mmCIF file of C-alpha atoms in Angstrom:
data_model
loop_
_atom_site.group_PDB
_atom_site.id
_atom_site.type_symbol
_atom_site.label_atom_id
_atom_site.label_comp_id
_atom_site.label_asym_id
_atom_site.label_seq_id
_atom_site.Cartn_x
_atom_site.Cartn_y
_atom_site.Cartn_z
ATOM 1 C CA MET A 26 -16.413 4.708 22.860
ATOM 2 C CA ILE A 27 -14.961 5.243 19.389
ATOM 3 C CA ASP A 28 -13.984 8.848 18.774
ATOM 4 C CA LYS A 29 -11.288 9.783 16.271
ATOM 5 C CA ILE A 30 -10.573 7.298 13.527
ATOM 6 C CA LYS A 31 -8.546 7.056 10.336
ATOM 7 C CA LEU A 32 -9.806 4.731 7.625
ATOM 8 C CA MET A 33 -7.936 3.688 4.486
ATOM 9 C CA ALA A 34 -9.186 1.999 1.310
ATOM 10 C CA GLU A 35 -6.832 0.953 -1.471
ATOM 11 C CA ASN A 36 -7.798 0.509 -5.126
ATOM 12 C CA PHE A 37 -10.720 2.836 -4.566
ATOM 13 C CA ASN A 38 -12.977 3.792 -7.495
ATOM 14 C CA PRO A 39 -13.137 7.611 -7.273
ATOM 15 C CA GLU A 40 -15.841 8.220 -9.887
ATOM 16 C CA PHE A 41 -18.700 9.028 -7.497
ATOM 17 C CA ILE A 42 -16.752 11.138 -5.005
ATOM 18 C CA GLU A 43 -14.869 13.065 -7.698
ATOM 19 C CA GLU A 44 -18.179 14.299 -9.051
ATOM 20 C CA ASN A 45 -19.944 14.949 -5.744
ATOM 21 C CA PHE A 46 -17.296 16.692 -3.638
ATOM 22 C CA ARG A 47 -15.226 19.812 -4.041
ATOM 23 C CA TRP A 48 -11.542 18.880 -4.020
ATOM 24 C CA ARG A 49 -8.381 20.896 -3.699
ATOM 25 C CA GLU A 50 -4.864 19.718 -4.358
ATOM 26 C CA VAL A 51 -2.622 19.612 -1.285
ATOM 27 C CA GLU A 52 0.916 18.732 -0.303
ATOM 28 C CA ILE A 53 1.122 15.806 2.059
ATOM 29 C CA ASP A 54 3.214 15.350 5.202
ATOM 30 C CA ASP A 55 1.943 12.114 6.660
ATOM 31 C CA GLU A 56 4.000 9.222 8.064
ATOM 32 C CA GLU A 57 1.779 6.704 6.285
ATOM 33 C CA PHE A 58 2.902 8.119 2.951
ATOM 34 C CA THR A 59 6.598 8.645 3.659
ATOM 35 C CA GLU A 60 7.556 5.330 2.058
ATOM 36 C CA LEU A 61 5.828 6.320 -1.195
ATOM 37 C CA ASP A 62 7.437 8.290 -3.968
ATOM 38 C CA ILE A 63 5.568 11.555 -3.349
ATOM 39 C CA LYS A 64 6.411 12.886 -6.834
ATOM 40 C CA SER A 65 4.520 9.932 -8.312
ATOM 41 C CA ASN A 66 1.325 10.797 -6.454
ATOM 42 C CA LYS A 67 -1.308 13.497 -6.545
ATOM 43 C CA TYR A 68 -3.183 14.348 -3.334
ATOM 44 C CA LEU A 69 -6.693 15.824 -3.271
ATOM 45 C CA GLN A 70 -8.485 16.823 -0.083
ATOM 46 C CA ALA A 71 -12.173 17.431 0.720
ATOM 47 C CA ASN A 72 -14.598 17.312 3.638
ATOM 48 C CA ILE A 73 -17.221 14.590 3.674
ATOM 49 C CA THR A 74 -19.970 17.072 4.649
ATOM 50 C CA LYS A 75 -20.357 20.825 4.820
ATOM 51 C CA LYS A 76 -20.083 20.989 8.604
ATOM 52 C CA SER A 77 -17.874 23.245 10.673
ATOM 53 C CA ARG A 78 -14.232 22.209 10.752
ATOM 54 C CA MET A 79 -14.589 20.858 14.308
ATOM 55 C CA PHE A 80 -17.307 18.384 13.270
ATOM 56 C CA SER A 81 -16.104 17.483 9.767
ATOM 57 C CA LEU A 82 -14.349 14.409 8.432
ATOM 58 C CA ARG A 83 -11.419 15.024 6.093
ATOM 59 C CA MET A 84 -10.990 12.885 2.981
ATOM 60 C CA LEU A 85 -7.678 12.479 1.184
ATOM 61 C CA LEU A 86 -7.780 10.989 -2.307
ATOM 62 C CA THR A 87 -4.397 9.800 -3.559
ATOM 63 C CA GLU A 88 -3.761 9.132 -7.251
ATOM 64 C CA ASN A 89 -0.742 6.973 -8.061
ATOM 65 C CA PHE A 90 0.570 7.995 -11.492
ATOM 66 C CA LYS A 91 2.656 4.829 -11.876
ATOM 67 C CA THR A 92 -0.126 2.296 -11.237
ATOM 68 C CA GLY A 93 -3.120 4.423 -12.212
ATOM 69 C CA THR A 94 -4.846 3.457 -8.945
ATOM 70 C CA TYR A 95 -6.454 5.531 -6.197
ATOM 71 C CA SER A 96 -6.552 5.216 -2.421
ATOM 72 C CA LEU A 97 -8.908 7.053 -0.077
ATOM 73 C CA SER A 98 -8.346 7.921 3.570
ATOM 74 C CA ILE A 99 -10.920 9.398 5.949
ATOM 75 C CA ASN A 100 -9.795 11.086 9.135
ATOM 76 C CA GLY A 101 -11.520 12.816 12.071
ATOM 77 C CA SER A 102 -13.869 12.332 15.007
ATOM 78 C CA ILE A 103 -16.791 10.193 13.885
ATOM 79 C CA ARG A 104 -18.410 10.832 17.272
ATOM 80 C CA LYS A 105 -18.490 14.618 16.795
ATOM 81 C CA TRP A 106 -19.361 14.165 13.115
ATOM 82 C CA TYR A 107 -22.301 11.899 13.934
ATOM 83 C CA PHE A 108 -23.732 14.038 16.750
ATOM 84 C CA ASN A 109 -22.666 17.307 15.052
ATOM 85 C CA LYS A 110 -21.658 18.821 18.381
ATOM 86 C CA ASN A 111 -18.905 18.754 20.976
ATOM 87 C CA SER A 112 -20.534 16.775 23.774
ATOM 88 C CA ARG A 113 -19.568 14.160 26.324
ATOM 89 C CA LYS A 114 -21.956 11.605 24.794
ATOM 90 C CA ASP A 115 -20.280 8.396 23.650
ATOM 91 C CA LEU A 116 -21.261 6.358 20.602
ATOM 92 C CA ASN A 117 -23.051 3.132 21.468
ATOM 93 C CA TYR A 118 -22.942 0.140 19.133
ATOM 94 C CA TYR A 119 -26.093 0.988 17.193
ATOM 95 C CA GLU A 120 -24.935 4.583 16.679
ATOM 96 C CA PHE A 121 -21.515 3.360 15.526
ATOM 97 C CA ILE A 122 -23.116 1.041 12.960
ATOM 98 C CA ASP A 123 -25.426 3.813 11.786
ATOM 99 C CA CYS A 124 -22.522 6.266 11.556
ATOM 100 C CA ILE A 125 -20.418 3.962 9.356
ATOM 101 C CA GLU A 126 -23.390 3.115 7.117
ATOM 102 C CA ILE A 127 -24.160 6.843 6.649
ATOM 103 C CA LEU A 128 -20.498 7.352 5.772
ATOM 104 C CA GLY A 129 -20.669 4.580 3.180
ATOM 105 C CA CYS A 130 -23.829 6.087 1.689
ATOM 106 C CA LYS A 131 -22.148 9.484 1.308
ATOM 107 C CA LEU A 132 -19.284 7.770 -0.529
ATOM 108 C CA GLY A 133 -21.777 6.269 -2.992
ATOM 109 C CA LEU A 134 -21.309 2.707 -1.700
ATOM 110 C CA LYS A 135 -23.987 0.047 -1.470
ATOM 111 C CA LYS A 136 -25.251 -0.798 2.025
ATOM 112 C CA GLY A 137 -22.717 -2.873 3.956
ATOM 113 C CA LYS A 138 -19.883 -2.550 1.396
ATOM 114 C CA ILE A 139 -17.845 -0.024 3.401
ATOM 115 C CA TRP A 140 -17.055 -2.576 6.117
ATOM 116 C CA LYS A 141 -14.978 -4.783 3.816
ATOM 117 C CA MET A 142 -13.350 -1.976 1.826
ATOM 118 C CA PHE A 143 -11.688 -0.017 4.628
ATOM 119 C CA LYS A 144 -9.008 -0.840 7.158
ATOM 120 C CA VAL A 145 -8.380 1.149 10.349
ATOM 121 C CA THR A 146 -4.947 2.773 10.544
ATOM 122 C CA GLN A 147 -5.480 5.075 13.555
ATOM 123 C CA LEU A 148 -8.030 4.844 16.345
ATOM 124 C CA GLU A 149 -9.074 6.673 19.489
ATOM 125 C CA ILE A 150 -11.034 4.750 22.117
ATOM 126 C CA GLY A 151 -12.423 6.912 24.902
ATOM 127 C CA ILE A 152 -15.051 7.426 27.548
ATOM 128 C CA THR A 153 -16.242 10.355 29.679
ATOM 129 C CA LEU A 154 -17.053 9.823 33.366
ATOM 130 C CA LEU A 155 -19.095 12.212 35.478
ATOM 131 C CA LEU A 156 -17.478 12.252 38.930
ATOM 132 C CA LYS A 157 -18.999 13.985 41.930
ATOM 133 C CA SER A 158 -16.834 15.911 44.395
ATOM 134 C CA PHE A 159 -13.721 15.458 42.241
ATOM 135 C CA THR A 160 -11.417 18.207 41.017
ATOM 136 C CA ASN A 161 -8.579 18.492 38.511
ATOM 137 C CA ASP A 162 -6.179 17.689 41.357
ATOM 138 C CA ILE A 163 -7.009 14.024 40.779
ATOM 139 C CA LEU A 164 -5.051 14.144 37.512
ATOM 140 C CA ASP A 165 -1.875 14.593 39.542
ATOM 141 C CA CYS A 166 -2.483 11.169 41.123
ATOM 142 C CA PHE A 167 -1.900 9.336 37.827
ATOM 143 C CA VAL A 168 1.855 9.147 38.180
ATOM 144 C CA LYS A 169 3.282 6.467 35.873
ATOM 145 C CA TYR A 170 2.428 4.080 33.055
ATOM 146 C CA ARG A 171 5.113 1.517 32.258
ATOM 147 C CA ASN A 172 8.091 3.375 30.780
ATOM 148 C CA ALA A 173 5.985 5.958 28.938
ATOM 149 C CA LYS A 174 6.898 9.627 28.960
ATOM 150 C CA ARG A 175 4.535 11.554 31.242
ATOM 151 C CA ASP A 176 3.520 14.993 29.963
ATOM 152 C CA ASP A 177 1.542 17.324 32.237
ATOM 153 C CA LYS A 178 2.423 20.673 30.650
ATOM 154 C CA ASN A 179 -1.275 21.301 30.148
ATOM 155 C CA VAL A 180 -2.569 21.462 33.734
ATOM 156 C CA THR A 181 -5.970 20.049 32.711
ATOM 157 C CA SER A 182 -4.505 17.065 30.806
ATOM 158 C CA ILE A 183 -2.117 14.193 31.445
ATOM 159 C CA TYR A 184 -0.396 12.309 28.610
ATOM 160 C CA PHE A 185 1.477 9.014 28.805
ATOM 161 C CA GLU A 186 3.294 8.834 25.479
ATOM 162 C CA PHE A 187 4.666 5.961 23.425
ATOM 163 C CA ILE A 188 5.629 6.019 19.744
ATOM 164 C CA ASN A 189 2.602 4.030 18.594
ATOM 165 C CA TYR A 190 -0.039 4.940 21.184
ATOM 166 C CA ASN A 191 -0.780 7.381 24.018
ATOM 167 C CA LEU A 192 -2.989 7.352 27.096
ATOM 168 C CA VAL A 193 -4.709 10.666 27.803
ATOM 169 C CA ILE A 194 -6.687 11.849 30.850
ATOM 170 C CA TYR A 195 -8.274 15.289 30.890
ATOM 171 C CA ASP A 196 -11.200 17.472 31.945
ATOM 172 C CA LYS A 197 -13.817 17.132 29.208
ATOM 173 C CA TYR A 198 -15.982 19.997 30.440
ATOM 174 C CA LEU A 199 -13.111 22.460 30.241
ATOM 175 C CA GLU A 200 -12.365 21.223 26.722
ATOM 176 C CA ILE A 201 -15.993 21.820 25.707
ATOM 177 C CA LEU A 202 -15.881 25.335 27.149
ATOM 178 C CA GLY A 203 -12.690 26.127 25.266
ATOM 179 C CA LYS A 204 -11.421 29.664 25.782
ATOM 180 C CA LYS A 205 -14.784 31.260 26.544
ATOM 181 C CA GLU A 206 -15.209 33.156 29.804
ATOM 182 C CA LEU A 207 -16.681 31.045 32.593
ATOM 183 C CA THR A 208 -20.222 31.852 33.662
ATOM 184 C CA ASP A 209 -21.484 31.443 37.231
ATOM 185 C CA LEU A 210 -23.153 28.198 36.086
ATOM 186 C CA ASP A 211 -19.863 26.913 34.669
ATOM 187 C CA LYS A 212 -18.055 27.735 37.909
ATOM 188 C CA ASN A 213 -20.771 25.979 39.928
ATOM 189 C CA ILE A 214 -20.522 22.829 37.781
ATOM 190 C CA ILE A 215 -16.722 22.791 37.985
ATOM 191 C CA SER A 216 -16.851 23.116 41.781
ATOM 192 C CA LYS A 217 -19.172 20.095 42.115
ATOM 193 C CA TYR A 218 -18.271 17.762 39.266
ATOM 194 C CA LEU A 219 -15.407 16.561 37.130
ATOM 195 C CA MET A 220 -16.062 15.241 33.616
ATOM 196 C CA LEU A 221 -13.062 12.948 33.420
ATOM 197 C CA ARG A 222 -12.185 11.859 29.899
ATOM 198 C CA PHE A 223 -9.929 8.845 29.367
ATOM 199 C CA GLU A 224 -8.642 8.000 25.896
ATOM 200 C CA ILE A 225 -6.398 5.434 24.254
ATOM 201 C CA ASP A 226 -4.978 7.164 21.175
ATOM 202 C CA ILE A 227 -3.607 4.498 18.830
ATOM 203 C CA ASN A 228 -1.353 6.080 16.210
ATOM 204 C CA LYS A 229 -0.546 2.775 14.546
ATOM 205 C CA VAL A 230 -3.281 0.143 14.748
ATOM 206 C CA SER A 231 -1.117 -2.385 12.880
ATOM 207 C CA ILE A 232 1.113 -3.008 15.937
ATOM 208 C CA PRO A 233 0.569 -6.422 17.635
ATOM 209 C CA ASN A 234 -1.323 -4.986 20.642
ATOM 210 C CA PHE A 235 -4.233 -3.897 18.447
ATOM 211 C CA LYS A 236 -3.867 -5.391 14.947
ATOM 212 C CA MET A 237 -5.983 -8.543 15.324
ATOM 213 C CA LYS A 238 -8.852 -6.713 17.027
ATOM 214 C CA TYR A 239 -9.093 -3.356 15.265
ATOM 215 C CA HIS A 240 -7.013 -3.192 12.058
ATOM 216 C CA LYS A 241 -9.991 -3.997 9.812
ATOM 217 C CA LEU A 242 -13.275 -2.122 10.019
ATOM 218 C CA THR A 243 -15.116 -5.458 10.194
ATOM 219 C CA SER A 244 -12.820 -6.545 13.072
ATOM 220 C CA LEU A 245 -13.550 -3.328 14.941
ATOM 221 C CA LYS A 246 -17.273 -4.050 14.648
ATOM 222 C CA SER A 247 -16.977 -7.690 15.727
ATOM 223 C CA ASN A 248 -14.714 -6.780 18.666
ATOM 224 C CA TRP A 249 -16.949 -3.963 19.937
ATOM 225 C CA ASN A 250 -17.663 -5.909 23.141
ATOM 226 C CA ASN A 251 -13.953 -5.862 23.956
ATOM 227 C CA LEU A 252 -13.728 -2.057 24.156
ATOM 228 C CA PRO A 253 -14.855 -1.765 27.832
ATOM 229 C CA ASN A 254 -12.211 -4.304 28.855
ATOM 230 C CA GLU A 255 -9.623 -2.385 26.837
ATOM 231 C CA LEU A 256 -10.446 0.872 28.624
ATOM 232 C CA TYR A 257 -10.497 -0.784 32.053
ATOM 233 C CA LYS A 258 -7.217 -2.641 31.441
ATOM 234 C CA TYR A 259 -5.249 0.415 30.383
ATOM 235 C CA LEU A 260 -6.723 2.791 32.967
ATOM 236 C CA ASN A 261 -6.106 0.283 35.740
ATOM 237 C CA ALA A 262 -2.513 -0.203 34.554
ATOM 238 C CA ILE A 263 -1.645 3.436 35.239
ATOM 239 C CA LYS A 264 0.111 3.736 38.602
ATOM 240 C CA PHE A 265 -2.101 5.797 40.903
ATOM 241 C CA VAL A 266 -0.875 7.455 44.103
ATOM 242 C CA ASP A 267 -3.102 9.552 46.341
ATOM 243 C CA THR A 268 -1.332 12.916 46.345
ATOM 244 C CA ILE A 269 -4.373 14.931 47.453
ATOM 245 C CA SER A 270 -5.228 13.443 50.847
ATOM 246 C CA LYS A 271 -3.751 15.706 53.540
ATOM 247 C CA LYS A 272 -3.688 13.498 56.608
ATOM 248 C CA GLU A 273 -0.287 12.030 57.459
ATOM 249 C CA VAL A 274 0.457 9.057 59.672
ATOM 250 C CA ILE A 275 3.677 10.555 61.016
ATOM 251 C CA ASN A 276 3.559 13.497 63.393
ATOM 252 C CA LYS A 277 6.426 15.683 62.210
ATOM 253 C CA ASN A 278 6.879 17.108 65.711
ATOM 254 C CA ASN A 279 7.980 13.726 66.984
ATOM 255 C CA LYS A 280 11.178 12.042 65.903
ATOM 256 C CA PRO A 281 10.573 8.585 64.445
ATOM 257 C CA LYS A 282 12.176 5.648 66.177
ATOM 258 C CA ILE A 283 15.323 4.389 64.508
ATOM 259 C CA SER A 284 14.226 0.787 64.164
ATOM 260 C CA ASN A 285 13.001 -1.515 61.428
ATOM 261 C CA ASN A 286 13.999 1.003 58.758
ATOM 262 C CA ILE A 287 11.282 3.384 59.984
ATOM 263 C CA PHE A 288 13.700 6.291 60.075
ATOM 264 C CA LEU A 289 14.952 5.640 56.530
ATOM 265 C CA ARG A 290 11.398 5.356 55.242
ATOM 266 C CA TRP A 291 10.557 8.653 56.910
ATOM 267 C CA VAL A 292 13.591 10.293 55.253
ATOM 268 C CA VAL A 293 12.478 9.005 51.846
ATOM 269 C CA TYR A 294 8.937 10.195 52.465
ATOM 270 C CA SER A 295 10.164 13.633 53.549
ATOM 271 C CA TYR A 296 12.169 13.901 50.322
ATOM 272 C CA MET A 297 9.080 12.984 48.296
ATOM 273 C CA LYS A 298 6.918 15.555 50.075
ATOM 274 C CA THR A 299 9.533 18.277 49.632
ATOM 275 C CA ASN A 300 10.319 17.621 45.951
ATOM 276 C CA GLY A 301 6.953 16.302 44.830
ATOM 277 C CA ILE A 302 6.126 12.805 43.746
ATOM 278 C CA HIS A 303 6.652 13.465 40.046
ATOM 279 C CA LYS A 304 10.138 14.916 40.560
ATOM 280 C CA THR A 305 10.885 11.884 42.731
ATOM 281 C CA ILE A 306 9.825 9.544 39.908
ATOM 282 C CA ILE A 307 12.019 11.432 37.430
ATOM 283 C CA ASP A 308 14.978 11.071 39.819
ATOM 284 C CA PHE A 309 14.149 7.380 40.279
ATOM 285 C CA ASN A 310 14.040 6.754 36.518
ATOM 286 C CA GLU A 311 17.467 8.370 36.094
ATOM 287 C CA MET A 312 19.057 6.086 38.681
ATOM 288 C CA VAL A 313 21.044 3.054 37.576
ATOM 289 C CA LEU A 314 19.398 0.158 39.348
ATOM 290 C CA PRO A 315 19.818 -3.619 39.142
ATOM 291 C CA ASN A 316 17.187 -5.861 37.594
ATOM 292 C CA ASN A 317 13.594 -5.804 38.824
ATOM 293 C CA LYS A 318 13.365 -2.012 38.729
ATOM 294 C CA SER A 319 9.578 -2.270 38.832
ATOM 295 C CA LYS A 320 9.757 -3.853 42.292
ATOM 296 C CA TYR A 321 11.895 -0.978 43.578
ATOM 297 C CA PHE A 322 9.373 1.466 42.153
ATOM 298 C CA VAL A 323 6.519 -0.310 43.968
ATOM 299 C CA ASP A 324 8.541 -0.189 47.194
ATOM 300 C CA LEU A 325 9.117 3.543 46.699
ATOM 301 C CA MET A 326 5.409 4.229 46.175
ATOM 302 C CA ASN A 327 4.551 2.104 49.197
ATOM 303 C CA VAL A 328 6.763 4.351 51.336
ATOM 304 C CA TYR A 329 4.624 7.306 50.307
ATOM 305 C CA LYS A 330 1.337 5.436 50.749
ATOM 306 C CA SER A 331 2.310 4.149 54.186
ATOM 307 C CA ASN A 332 2.650 7.736 55.427
ATOM 308 C CA ILE A 333 -0.675 8.971 54.076
ATOM 309 C CA ILE A 334 -4.203 8.276 55.284
ATOM 310 C CA SER A 335 -6.262 8.257 52.087
ATOM 311 C CA GLU A 336 -9.609 9.966 52.532
ATOM 312 C CA LYS A 337 -11.132 7.858 49.737
ATOM 313 C CA ASP A 338 -10.097 5.089 47.392
ATOM 314 C CA TYR A 339 -10.189 7.452 44.434
ATOM 315 C CA LYS A 340 -8.974 5.008 41.811
ATOM 316 C CA ALA A 341 -11.534 2.396 42.856
ATOM 317 C CA ILE A 342 -14.283 5.013 42.513
ATOM 318 C CA ILE A 343 -13.082 5.942 39.015
ATOM 319 C CA LEU A 344 -12.878 2.309 37.888
ATOM 320 C CA CYS A 345 -16.329 1.650 39.361
ATOM 321 C CA GLU A 346 -17.776 4.592 37.423
ATOM 322 C CA LEU A 347 -16.074 3.294 34.287
ATOM 323 C CA LYS A 348 -17.746 -0.091 34.690
ATOM 324 C CA LYS A 349 -21.149 1.472 35.385
ATOM 325 C CA LYS A 350 -20.863 3.686 32.315
ATOM 326 C CA THR A 351 -19.822 0.863 29.989
ATOM 327 C CA ASP A 352 -22.560 -1.379 31.413
ATOM 328 C CA ARG A 353 -25.110 1.263 30.397
ATOM 329 C CA LEU A 354 -23.623 1.475 26.899
ATOM 330 C CA TYR A 355 -23.368 -2.301 26.559
ATOM 331 C CA ASN A 356 -26.846 -3.500 27.423
ATOM 332 C CA LYS A 357 -28.099 -7.020 26.709
ATOM 333 C CA GLY A 358 -29.797 -6.013 23.493
ATOM 334 C CA ASN A 359 -26.553 -4.510 22.308
ATOM 335 C CA ILE A 360 -24.677 -7.746 22.926
ATOM 336 C CA ARG A 361 -27.301 -9.929 21.221
ATOM 337 C CA TYR A 362 -27.105 -7.719 18.136
ATOM 338 C CA ILE A 363 -23.332 -8.004 17.959
ATOM 339 C CA ASN A 364 -23.357 -11.779 18.174
ATOM 340 C CA THR A 365 -25.847 -12.263 15.339
#
């Protein structure tokens, strides 16, 4: 559930980590430090363990010459760091607790102390779903999220981008494979399954949407039970249009009757089929419309849907798989432990 994370501790005592890690001085280009006088600070970087770069956590120790104090930030994928591999396995609650406690131990902290020392400044919440008889074409069906910029330049990934957070949907199996040549087994798996990864990448946890629940490490732990609802809420909020079903209601060989706006709806639908739904949405967003633009967008999508016979309710299947997966991760024992 929790993947990448950035933790920050102020007024950190560096004695233990200065002696037990190999540090190198670096120049910093990080938005969190832009308000500081960079010339008054010294930045030292190290990895928390001697793992490969993909599975390591980066530490940044900042010395403030003016105040004589230190701050420590830790950044990376705690999921990959904990499992020491690039897999689709998600951290459950017990593994998350264990991961943070191991991290605290490596920093020379007493058991339990890390929770109160660190705040969360960036966070990635994600889950991987194994879908049968799905292909990458399903990504094309996620068409719009509020007024976010939609980026599909990478054909295996979809991004909905805001300044402070992004929603990302991509093929996890292809990410695991990387650039290696596909084997016959890989091709067989890809033809039968889709490992759909959905992530909420929060670049600034201090914004109102997330601050109360996740800005402190202790808050993140106490609000663990809220993560499934968070994933469901944001995934469900993405506008989904079935662009892969082939069957059409209208027979193009017959002229539609010019009554009850049927002809106009057919003209709009024909434009959408010719130009593609995403080009249509871009054109729609550039139009100057009166208030209640969201209603006009719903009407536009309904024109498309009314001319297509969906072979399956794909979004319902995805949301159902999301609930089943989170139910497995959040068993009764898990919940009892959280509430103690």
